[in-house]
Amino acid sequence: MICQDCHQNSATVHLTQVINGHKTEIHVCESCAKEKGYVSEEEEPYSLHNLLSGLFHFDTSAMEKNSSNQTKLNKELTCSKCGLTYKEFTQVGKFGCASCYQTFGDNLNPIFRRVHSGNTTHEGKVPRRIGSDIYQRKKLTDLKRTLQQLITDEAFEEAAKVRDEIKSLERDLNQDGEGEA
Amino acid sequence: MGLEQFINEAISPWLKQDGPDSDIVMSSRIRLARNIEQIPFPIVASQDELEGVLHFVQNHFNHQSFEHYKNLEFVQINELTTTEKQVLVEKHLISPHLANKSNDGAALISKSEQLSIMINEEDHVRMQLYFPGLQLEKALEEAFQIDDWLEEKLDYAFDEHRGYLTSCPTNVGTGMRASVMMHLPALSMTQKMNQMIPAINQLGLVVRGIYGEGSEALGNIFQISNQITLGRSEQDIIENLKSVVQKLIEQERHARAVLMDQSELALEDKVYRSYGVLERSRIIESKETATCLSDVQLGIDLGIITNISKSILNELMVLTQPAFLQQYAGKTLAPQERDVFRASLIRERLTLEQKEEF
Ligand SMILES: [Zn+2]
Ligand SMILES: [Zn+2]
């Protein structure tokens, strides 16, 4: 297979990108992949450079059309912790610190959707120590869902057990909260 | 230093072990990216902040052991020579980014060299764990344990909604990149690999030829890894990767059997010619080396060649890289000189096999 960009080298980097909801195949050689930003020098599948500049153009055209305040605000968004602006982020393709995520908030959703095949929310591991609260809360949500189902199914005996479990979990969570305050 | 001793010290101990399906899967790797709360990511952090991270890690983890990962050694990158750095890159213990671009980079490396924890790379912490053969679940299980152990001392930057926060949006969520290195000579020879790649990509996986300075997949060695890190659990990601890898193993085995069945003599000829080149040449480039090594490895796996150890491809792909050759030569080598040294190292290495044989 020949590189679709330079038509000279053989294509050694293969991936798909979701562009406007369509999966597009990309087959390029290592050097074109690096040049176009599909892969960085390390082992990242592709850098965000192209994706972000694409989004950025989209933003500009949207602003030209209706020059909504919202878009203007996005442009001026600045992380109070590290000083990175949203505009800089779209140019560099990297965050400066953990607070950037909070600062740029929902503006990041289209980017994440594009990079992570439509996903915006974490589904995996939660840190054991600092995340124990989150872990418990997740468990609580799951239990409440189970309880609803059990009630619908009229499995009242089991539902009572789950209700007890929920109560004790809620007690634990409240105590933790007080302890920290 | 004799070649035997040099090789013994050069090859990571875990690489010499056999793993499940290791005739096709050279290694499995899990990499987790983590950052420390309250400290800006390395691209933005000040020198003081980065040194703070470095010293904290050194004080808490240098010479520590976790389970069978004994005696983590803290290696500060700016204290190494260019060749020493490059050797660590060629052994896949550190990334080119850490070797060349990080100001206050370091790595904690376990004695078996199975575990390496890079500090102040693109993220504060990047842990990578290798296993021989196809062992993704085992690698994930142990990576999680090591992650928990590190987290006892480090406050990770984590968000309930977005997961582990990383410098690059391509890593956010699980922060995990799982990858498998595969030797697929029969699928490459029969042009089947090219046909299969788009289907693999459709499943959210990236296929890359690794090795080689320019643009080719040298030695028919491919790396398959996950593209998506957000919105799927680590277990799901690994399950997806594993099922694709298993399909590829099946296909490769089938293609090998067909080759043996339909063109055994031609295959034998190819294998022995490559063996001859490795055994006899006086000047050899890395590209030809990789091609010949791949043929010889296939010959070993199919029982055509019986007097060479099974780990030859894994071993010589690493040992014939530029920095290793220079370390072996004990001096800096120009590219043409490397080709001469490469040929002589391979010849000597193969002679070693014959000595063991008799
Ligand atoms: Zn190209
Ligand atoms: Zn920030």
Coordinates of C-alpha atoms and ligand atoms in Angstrom, one line a residue:
Chain A
M1 CA 0.0 0.0 0.0
I2 CA 1.4 3.4 -1.0
C3 CA 1.2 6.5 1.2
Q4 CA -1.9 8.5 0.2
D5 CA -0.1 11.8 0.8
C6 CA 3.3 11.6 -0.8
H7 CA 2.5 8.7 -3.2
Q8 CA 6.1 7.5 -2.8
N9 CA 6.8 5.6 0.4
S10 CA 4.8 2.6 1.5
A11 CA 2.1 3.4 4.0
T12 CA 2.9 2.1 7.5
V13 CA 0.5 4.1 9.7
H14 CA -3.1 3.1 9.4
L15 CA -6.0 4.6 11.3
T16 CA -9.5 6.0 10.9
Q17 CA -10.8 9.4 11.9
V18 CA -14.3 10.4 12.4
I19 CA -14.8 13.6 10.3
N20 CA -18.3 15.1 10.3
G21 CA -19.7 11.8 11.6
H22 CA -18.1 9.7 8.8
K23 CA -15.3 7.3 9.4
T24 CA -12.4 8.1 7.0
E25 CA -9.5 5.7 6.4
I26 CA -6.0 7.1 6.6
H27 CA -3.0 5.2 5.2
V28 CA 0.2 7.2 5.3
C29 CA 3.9 6.7 5.6
E30 CA 5.6 7.4 8.9
S31 CA 7.1 10.8 7.8
C32 CA 3.8 12.1 6.4
A33 CA 2.0 10.9 9.5
K34 CA 4.3 13.0 11.6
E35 CA 4.2 15.9 9.3
K36 CA 0.4 16.0 9.1
G37 CA 0.2 15.4 12.8
Y38 CA -1.5 12.0 12.7
V39 CA 1.1 10.6 14.9
S40 CA 3.6 12.3 17.2
E41 CA 7.1 11.1 17.6
E42 CA 6.1 9.0 20.5
E43 CA 3.5 6.3 20.2
E44 CA 0.4 8.5 20.2
P45 CA -1.8 7.3 17.4
Y46 CA -2.2 10.9 16.2
S47 CA -1.8 14.3 17.5
L48 CA -4.7 16.8 17.6
H49 CA -3.1 19.3 15.4
N50 CA -5.2 18.8 12.3
L51 CA -8.4 17.9 14.2
L52 CA -8.2 21.1 16.3
S53 CA -7.3 23.4 13.5
G54 CA -10.4 22.0 11.7
L55 CA -12.6 22.8 14.6
F56 CA -11.1 26.1 15.0
H57 CA -12.0 27.1 11.4
F58 CA -15.5 25.9 12.1
D59 CA -15.6 28.2 15.1
T60 CA -14.4 31.2 13.2
S61 CA -17.0 30.8 10.5
A62 CA -19.7 30.4 13.1
M63 CA -18.6 33.6 14.7
E64 CA -18.6 35.5 11.5
K65 CA -22.2 34.4 10.8
N66 CA -23.9 35.5 14.0
S67 CA -21.0 36.8 16.1
S68 CA -22.8 35.4 19.2
N69 CA -21.5 36.4 22.6
Q70 CA -21.0 32.7 23.4
T71 CA -18.4 32.3 20.7
K72 CA -16.6 35.5 21.8
L73 CA -16.5 34.2 25.3
N74 CA -14.9 31.0 24.2
K75 CA -12.2 32.9 22.5
E76 CA -11.3 34.7 25.7
L77 CA -11.5 31.7 28.0
T78 CA -8.4 31.6 30.0
C79 CA -7.3 29.0 32.6
S80 CA -6.7 31.0 35.8
K81 CA -4.3 28.3 37.0
C82 CA -1.8 28.1 34.2
G83 CA -2.8 31.0 31.9
L84 CA -3.5 28.9 28.8
T85 CA -6.2 30.4 26.6
Y86 CA -8.7 28.4 24.7
K87 CA -7.3 29.7 21.5
E88 CA -3.8 28.6 22.5
F89 CA -5.1 25.2 23.4
T90 CA -6.6 24.8 19.9
Q91 CA -3.3 25.8 18.4
V92 CA -1.0 23.7 20.6
G93 CA -3.4 20.7 21.0
K94 CA -2.3 20.2 24.7
F95 CA -3.7 21.3 28.0
G96 CA -1.5 23.2 30.5
C97 CA -2.9 21.8 33.7
A98 CA -5.8 19.9 35.2
S99 CA -7.8 23.1 35.7
C100 CA -7.9 23.7 31.9
Y101 CA -10.4 20.9 31.7
Q102 CA -12.8 22.7 34.1
T103 CA -12.2 26.1 32.5
F104 CA -12.9 25.0 28.9
G105 CA -15.7 22.8 30.2
D106 CA -18.3 21.8 27.6
N107 CA -16.4 23.5 24.8
L108 CA -14.2 20.3 24.9
N109 CA -17.1 18.0 24.1
P110 CA -16.9 18.3 20.3
I111 CA -13.2 17.7 20.5
F112 CA -13.4 14.6 22.7
R113 CA -16.3 13.3 20.6
R114 CA -14.1 13.6 17.5
V115 CA -11.0 12.0 19.0
H116 CA -12.8 9.3 21.1
S117 CA -15.4 8.1 18.7
G118 CA -18.3 10.0 20.1
N119 CA -17.4 9.7 23.8
T120 CA -17.1 12.5 26.3
T121 CA -17.3 10.7 29.7
H122 CA -14.9 8.5 31.5
E123 CA -16.0 4.9 32.0
G124 CA -12.9 3.2 33.5
K125 CA -10.8 3.0 36.6
V126 CA -11.2 5.4 39.5
P127 CA -8.2 6.1 41.7
R128 CA -8.4 3.9 44.8
R129 CA -7.4 6.5 47.5
I130 CA -8.5 9.9 46.3
G131 CA -11.4 8.4 44.3
S132 CA -13.0 6.3 47.1
D133 CA -15.8 8.8 47.4
I134 CA -16.4 8.7 43.6
Y135 CA -16.3 5.0 43.7
Q136 CA -18.9 4.8 46.5
R137 CA -21.2 7.3 44.7
K138 CA -21.0 5.3 41.5
K139 CA -21.9 2.2 43.5
L140 CA -24.8 4.1 45.1
T141 CA -26.2 5.1 41.7
D142 CA -25.9 1.5 40.5
L143 CA -27.7 0.2 43.6
K144 CA -30.5 2.8 43.2
R145 CA -31.0 1.6 39.6
T146 CA -31.1 -2.0 40.8
L147 CA -33.7 -1.1 43.4
Q148 CA -36.0 0.5 40.9
Q149 CA -35.7 -2.6 38.7
L150 CA -36.4 -4.9 41.7
I151 CA -39.5 -2.8 42.6
T152 CA -40.8 -2.9 39.1
D153 CA -40.2 -6.7 39.1
E154 CA -42.1 -6.9 42.5
A155 CA -39.1 -8.6 44.0
F156 CA -39.7 -7.0 47.4
E157 CA -37.6 -9.2 49.6
E158 CA -34.5 -8.5 47.5
A159 CA -35.4 -4.8 47.2
A160 CA -35.5 -4.5 51.0
K161 CA -31.9 -5.9 51.1
V162 CA -30.7 -3.4 48.5
R163 CA -32.5 -0.6 50.3
D164 CA -30.6 -1.4 53.5
E165 CA -27.4 -1.5 51.5
I166 CA -28.1 2.0 50.1
K167 CA -28.9 3.4 53.5
S168 CA -25.6 2.2 55.0
L169 CA -23.7 3.4 52.0
E170 CA -25.3 6.8 52.3
R171 CA -24.5 6.9 56.0
D172 CA -20.8 6.2 55.2
L173 CA -20.7 8.9 52.5
N174 CA -22.2 11.5 54.9
Q175 CA -19.8 10.6 57.6
D176 CA -16.8 10.9 55.3
G177 CA -18.0 14.3 54.2
E178 CA -18.3 15.5 57.8
G179 CA -14.9 14.1 58.6
E180 CA -13.2 16.1 55.9
A181 CA -15.0 19.4 56.6
Chain B
M1 CA 33.8 -7.2 27.0
G2 CA 32.9 -10.5 25.2
L3 CA 29.9 -10.6 23.0
E4 CA 28.1 -13.1 25.1
Q5 CA 28.4 -10.9 28.2
F6 CA 27.4 -7.9 26.2
I7 CA 24.3 -9.5 25.0
N8 CA 23.4 -10.8 28.4
E9 CA 23.5 -7.3 29.8
A10 CA 22.0 -5.7 26.8
I11 CA 18.8 -7.8 26.4
S12 CA 16.1 -7.1 29.0
P13 CA 15.7 -10.2 31.1
W14 CA 11.9 -10.4 30.4
L15 CA 12.6 -10.5 26.6
K16 CA 14.3 -13.9 27.0
Q17 CA 11.2 -15.5 28.5
D18 CA 8.6 -17.3 26.4
G19 CA 5.0 -16.1 26.6
P20 CA 1.6 -17.3 25.2
D21 CA 1.7 -17.3 21.3
S22 CA 5.2 -15.9 21.4
D23 CA 6.0 -17.3 18.0
I24 CA 3.8 -14.5 16.7
V25 CA 3.3 -12.0 19.5
M26 CA 6.6 -10.5 20.5
S27 CA 5.3 -8.5 23.4
S28 CA 2.3 -7.0 25.1
R29 CA 2.5 -3.5 26.7
I30 CA 0.2 -1.4 28.9
R31 CA 1.0 2.2 29.3
L32 CA -0.8 4.4 31.8
A33 CA -0.5 8.2 31.8
R34 CA -1.1 10.1 35.1
N35 CA -0.5 13.6 36.4
I36 CA -0.2 15.1 39.8
E37 CA -2.9 17.4 41.1
Q38 CA -2.1 21.0 41.6
I39 CA 1.1 20.9 39.5
P40 CA 0.9 22.2 35.9
F41 CA 1.6 19.6 33.2
P42 CA 5.3 19.4 32.2
I43 CA 4.9 21.6 29.0
V44 CA 3.8 24.5 31.2
A45 CA 5.4 23.8 34.6
S46 CA 8.3 25.8 35.9
Q47 CA 11.8 24.3 36.4
D48 CA 11.2 24.5 40.2
E49 CA 7.9 22.6 39.9
L50 CA 9.4 19.9 37.7
E51 CA 12.4 19.5 40.0
G52 CA 9.9 19.2 42.8
V53 CA 8.2 16.3 41.1
L54 CA 11.5 14.7 40.4
H55 CA 12.8 14.9 43.9
F56 CA 9.5 13.7 45.4
V57 CA 9.6 10.6 43.2
Q58 CA 13.3 10.0 43.9
N59 CA 12.8 10.3 47.7
H60 CA 9.7 8.0 47.8
F61 CA 10.4 5.4 45.1
N62 CA 14.1 5.1 44.4
H63 CA 15.3 1.5 45.4
Q64 CA 11.8 0.6 46.4
S65 CA 10.3 -2.7 45.4
F66 CA 6.7 -3.6 44.6
E67 CA 5.9 -7.3 44.6
H68 CA 8.2 -8.9 42.0
Y69 CA 9.2 -5.6 40.6
K70 CA 12.4 -5.4 42.5
N71 CA 14.7 -2.4 43.3
L72 CA 13.4 0.4 41.1
E73 CA 16.3 2.4 39.9
F74 CA 15.9 6.1 39.6
V75 CA 17.7 7.3 36.4
Q76 CA 18.0 11.0 35.8
I77 CA 18.0 11.7 32.1
N78 CA 20.3 14.7 32.0
E79 CA 23.0 12.7 33.8
L80 CA 23.3 10.3 30.9
T81 CA 25.4 10.5 27.7
T82 CA 23.7 10.7 24.4
T83 CA 24.5 7.0 23.6
E84 CA 23.2 5.9 27.0
K85 CA 19.9 7.8 26.5
Q86 CA 19.6 6.3 23.0
V87 CA 20.2 2.8 24.3
L88 CA 17.3 3.2 26.7
V89 CA 15.1 4.3 23.8
E90 CA 16.2 1.3 21.7
K91 CA 15.2 -1.0 24.6
H92 CA 11.8 0.8 24.7
L93 CA 12.4 1.7 28.3
I94 CA 12.0 5.4 27.7
S95 CA 10.4 7.4 24.9
P96 CA 12.4 9.6 22.4
H97 CA 10.4 12.5 23.9
L98 CA 11.9 11.8 27.4
A99 CA 15.4 11.3 26.0
N100 CA 15.5 14.4 23.8
K101 CA 12.9 16.9 24.9
S102 CA 12.2 16.7 28.6
N103 CA 14.2 19.1 30.8
D104 CA 13.8 17.4 34.1
G105 CA 13.1 13.9 33.0
A106 CA 13.8 10.7 34.9
A107 CA 12.7 7.1 34.8
L108 CA 12.2 4.4 37.5
I109 CA 13.3 1.1 36.0
S110 CA 12.8 -2.3 37.6
K111 CA 15.6 -4.8 37.7
S112 CA 13.9 -7.1 35.2
E113 CA 13.3 -4.0 32.9
Q114 CA 9.7 -5.1 32.6
L115 CA 8.5 -2.0 34.4
S116 CA 9.6 1.5 33.5
I117 CA 8.0 4.7 35.0
M118 CA 8.8 7.8 33.1
I119 CA 8.7 11.1 35.1
N120 CA 8.1 14.5 33.5
E121 CA 7.5 13.2 30.1
E122 CA 4.5 14.8 28.4
D123 CA 2.7 13.8 31.6
H124 CA 4.2 13.7 35.1
V125 CA 3.9 10.0 35.3
R126 CA 3.9 7.5 32.5
M127 CA 4.1 3.9 33.6
Q128 CA 4.8 1.2 31.1
L129 CA 4.7 -2.5 31.7
Y130 CA 5.8 -5.3 29.3
F131 CA 5.0 -8.9 29.1
P132 CA 6.4 -11.5 26.7
G133 CA 3.8 -12.9 24.3
L134 CA 0.1 -12.2 24.4
Q135 CA -0.7 -11.4 28.1
L136 CA -2.8 -8.2 28.1
E137 CA -5.1 -9.1 31.0
K138 CA -2.1 -10.0 33.2
A139 CA -0.3 -6.8 32.2
L140 CA -3.4 -4.8 33.0
E141 CA -3.9 -6.4 36.3
E142 CA -0.4 -5.7 37.4
A143 CA -0.4 -2.2 35.9
F144 CA -3.5 -1.5 38.1
Q145 CA -1.7 -2.8 41.2
I146 CA 1.4 -0.6 40.5
D147 CA -0.9 2.3 39.8
D148 CA -2.6 1.9 43.2
W149 CA 0.8 1.6 44.9
L150 CA 2.0 4.8 43.2
E151 CA -1.2 6.5 44.2
E152 CA -0.6 5.9 47.9
K153 CA 2.0 8.6 47.6
L154 CA 0.9 10.7 44.7
D155 CA -2.3 12.8 44.4
Y156 CA -3.5 12.1 40.9
A157 CA -5.3 14.7 38.8
F158 CA -8.7 13.0 38.3
D159 CA -12.1 14.2 37.3
E160 CA -15.3 12.2 37.9
H161 CA -16.6 13.2 34.5
R162 CA -13.4 13.1 32.3
G163 CA -11.3 10.5 34.2
Y164 CA -7.5 10.8 34.5
L165 CA -6.5 14.2 33.2
T166 CA -3.7 14.2 30.7
S167 CA -1.8 16.9 28.8
C168 CA -3.0 15.6 25.4
P169 CA -6.7 15.2 24.8
T170 CA -5.9 11.9 23.0
N171 CA -5.0 10.2 26.3
V172 CA -7.7 11.6 28.6
G173 CA -10.1 9.1 30.5
T174 CA -8.2 5.9 31.1
G175 CA -4.9 7.4 30.1
M176 CA -4.2 3.9 28.8
R177 CA -2.5 2.8 25.6
A178 CA -2.4 -1.0 25.3
S179 CA -0.3 -2.3 22.5
V180 CA 0.8 -5.6 21.1
M181 CA 3.9 -6.1 18.9
M182 CA 3.4 -8.9 16.3
H183 CA 5.6 -10.6 13.8
L184 CA 3.4 -11.3 10.7
P185 CA 5.7 -12.5 7.9
A186 CA 3.2 -14.8 6.1
L187 CA 0.4 -12.3 6.1
S188 CA 2.8 -9.7 4.8
M189 CA 4.3 -12.0 2.1
T190 CA 0.9 -12.9 0.8
Q191 CA -0.3 -9.3 0.8
K192 CA -3.1 -10.2 3.2
M193 CA -2.0 -7.8 5.9
N194 CA -2.8 -4.8 3.7
Q195 CA -6.3 -6.1 3.1
M196 CA -6.9 -6.6 6.8
I197 CA -5.7 -3.3 8.0
P198 CA -8.9 -1.2 7.2
A199 CA -11.1 -3.7 9.1
I200 CA -8.8 -3.5 12.1
N201 CA -8.9 0.4 12.0
Q202 CA -12.7 0.2 11.9
L203 CA -12.6 -1.4 15.3
G204 CA -10.8 1.7 16.8
L205 CA -7.3 0.2 16.6
V206 CA -4.2 1.7 15.1
V207 CA -1.8 -0.4 13.1
R208 CA 1.8 0.7 12.8
G209 CA 4.9 -0.7 11.3
I210 CA 7.6 -0.1 13.8
Y211 CA 11.4 -0.2 13.5
G212 CA 13.1 1.6 10.8
E213 CA 14.2 5.2 10.5
G214 CA 12.3 6.1 7.4
S215 CA 8.9 4.9 6.3
E216 CA 8.8 1.1 6.2
A217 CA 7.5 -1.6 8.4
L218 CA 10.8 -3.3 8.9
G219 CA 11.0 -7.0 9.7
N220 CA 7.2 -7.5 9.2
I221 CA 6.8 -6.3 12.7
F222 CA 3.5 -4.5 13.5
Q223 CA 2.2 -2.7 16.5
I224 CA -1.5 -2.8 17.2
S225 CA -2.9 -0.4 19.8
N226 CA -6.1 1.3 21.0
Q227 CA -7.0 4.7 19.6
I228 CA -9.7 5.6 22.0
T229 CA -9.1 6.2 25.7
L230 CA -12.3 7.9 26.8
G231 CA -15.7 6.4 27.3
R232 CA -14.7 2.7 27.4
S233 CA -13.3 0.8 30.4
E234 CA -9.8 -0.5 30.4
Q235 CA -11.1 -4.1 30.3
D236 CA -13.3 -3.4 27.3
I237 CA -10.4 -1.8 25.4
I238 CA -8.2 -4.8 26.1
E239 CA -10.9 -7.3 25.2
N240 CA -11.4 -5.6 21.9
L241 CA -7.6 -5.5 21.2
K242 CA -7.2 -9.1 22.3
S243 CA -9.9 -10.4 20.1
V244 CA -8.4 -8.7 17.0
V245 CA -4.9 -10.0 17.9
Q246 CA -6.3 -13.5 18.3
K247 CA -7.8 -13.2 14.8
L248 CA -4.5 -12.1 13.4
I249 CA -2.7 -15.0 15.1
E250 CA -5.2 -17.4 13.5
Q251 CA -4.8 -15.8 10.1
E252 CA -1.0 -15.8 10.3
R253 CA -0.9 -19.4 11.3
H254 CA -3.2 -20.3 8.4
A255 CA -1.1 -18.3 6.0
R256 CA 2.0 -20.1 7.2
A257 CA 0.4 -23.5 6.8
V258 CA -0.7 -22.6 3.2
L259 CA 2.8 -21.4 2.4
M260 CA 4.4 -24.6 3.7
D261 CA 1.8 -26.6 1.8
Q262 CA 2.0 -24.9 -1.6
S263 CA 5.5 -23.6 -1.8
E264 CA 7.7 -25.3 0.7
L265 CA 10.8 -25.3 -1.5
A266 CA 10.5 -21.6 -2.4
L267 CA 10.0 -20.8 1.3
E268 CA 13.0 -22.9 2.3
D269 CA 15.1 -21.2 -0.4
K270 CA 14.1 -17.8 0.9
V271 CA 14.8 -18.7 4.5
Y272 CA 18.2 -20.2 3.8
R273 CA 19.2 -17.3 1.5
S274 CA 18.5 -14.9 4.3
Y275 CA 20.3 -17.1 6.8
G276 CA 23.3 -17.1 4.4
V277 CA 23.3 -13.3 4.1
L278 CA 23.3 -12.9 7.9
E279 CA 26.0 -15.5 8.3
R280 CA 28.3 -14.2 5.6
S281 CA 27.9 -10.5 4.9
R282 CA 30.5 -7.9 5.8
I283 CA 28.4 -4.8 5.3
I284 CA 24.7 -4.8 6.1
E285 CA 22.1 -2.0 6.5
S286 CA 19.3 -2.2 9.1
K287 CA 16.6 -2.7 6.5
E288 CA 18.2 -5.8 5.0
T289 CA 19.0 -7.0 8.5
A290 CA 15.3 -6.8 9.4
T291 CA 14.2 -8.5 6.3
C292 CA 16.6 -11.4 6.7
L293 CA 15.9 -11.7 10.4
S294 CA 12.2 -12.0 9.7
D295 CA 12.8 -14.7 7.2
V296 CA 15.1 -16.6 9.6
Q297 CA 12.6 -16.3 12.4
L298 CA 9.9 -17.7 10.2
G299 CA 12.2 -20.5 9.3
I300 CA 12.8 -21.3 13.0
D301 CA 9.0 -21.1 13.8
L302 CA 8.2 -23.5 10.9
G303 CA 11.0 -25.9 11.9
I304 CA 13.1 -25.3 8.8
I305 CA 16.0 -24.0 10.8
T306 CA 16.5 -25.9 14.1
N307 CA 19.9 -24.7 15.4
I308 CA 19.1 -21.1 16.3
S309 CA 17.4 -19.9 19.4
K310 CA 13.8 -18.8 19.1
S311 CA 14.5 -15.3 20.5
I312 CA 16.8 -14.3 17.7
L313 CA 14.5 -11.8 16.1
N314 CA 13.6 -10.1 19.3
E315 CA 17.2 -10.0 20.3
L316 CA 18.9 -8.9 17.2
M317 CA 16.3 -6.3 16.3
V318 CA 17.3 -4.5 19.4
L319 CA 21.1 -5.2 19.3
T320 CA 21.6 -4.0 15.8
Q321 CA 20.1 -0.5 16.4
P322 CA 22.6 2.4 16.1
A323 CA 23.2 3.2 19.8
F324 CA 23.7 -0.5 20.7
L325 CA 26.2 -0.9 18.0
Q326 CA 28.1 2.1 19.2
Q327 CA 28.0 0.9 22.8
Y328 CA 29.3 -2.5 21.6
A329 CA 32.0 -0.7 19.5
G330 CA 32.8 1.6 22.4
K331 CA 32.9 4.6 20.1
T332 CA 30.7 6.8 17.9
L333 CA 30.2 5.3 14.5
A334 CA 29.3 6.9 11.2
P335 CA 26.4 5.2 9.3
Q336 CA 28.7 3.3 7.0
E337 CA 30.8 2.1 9.9
R338 CA 27.6 0.9 11.7
D339 CA 26.8 -1.3 8.7
V340 CA 30.2 -3.0 9.1
F341 CA 29.9 -3.4 12.8
R342 CA 26.3 -4.6 12.4
A343 CA 27.5 -7.4 10.0
S344 CA 30.2 -8.4 12.4
L345 CA 28.0 -8.5 15.4
I346 CA 25.4 -10.7 13.6
R347 CA 28.1 -13.0 12.4
E348 CA 29.6 -13.4 15.9
R349 CA 26.2 -13.8 17.4
L350 CA 25.4 -16.7 15.0
T351 CA 28.7 -18.3 15.7
L352 CA 27.8 -18.3 19.4
E353 CA 24.7 -20.4 18.5
Q354 CA 26.9 -23.1 16.9
K355 CA 29.2 -23.2 19.9
E356 CA 26.1 -23.9 22.1
E357 CA 25.0 -26.6 19.6
F358 CA 28.2 -28.8 19.8
Ligands
ZN1 ZN 4.1 9.7 2.7
ZN2 ZN -4.6 25.3 32.9

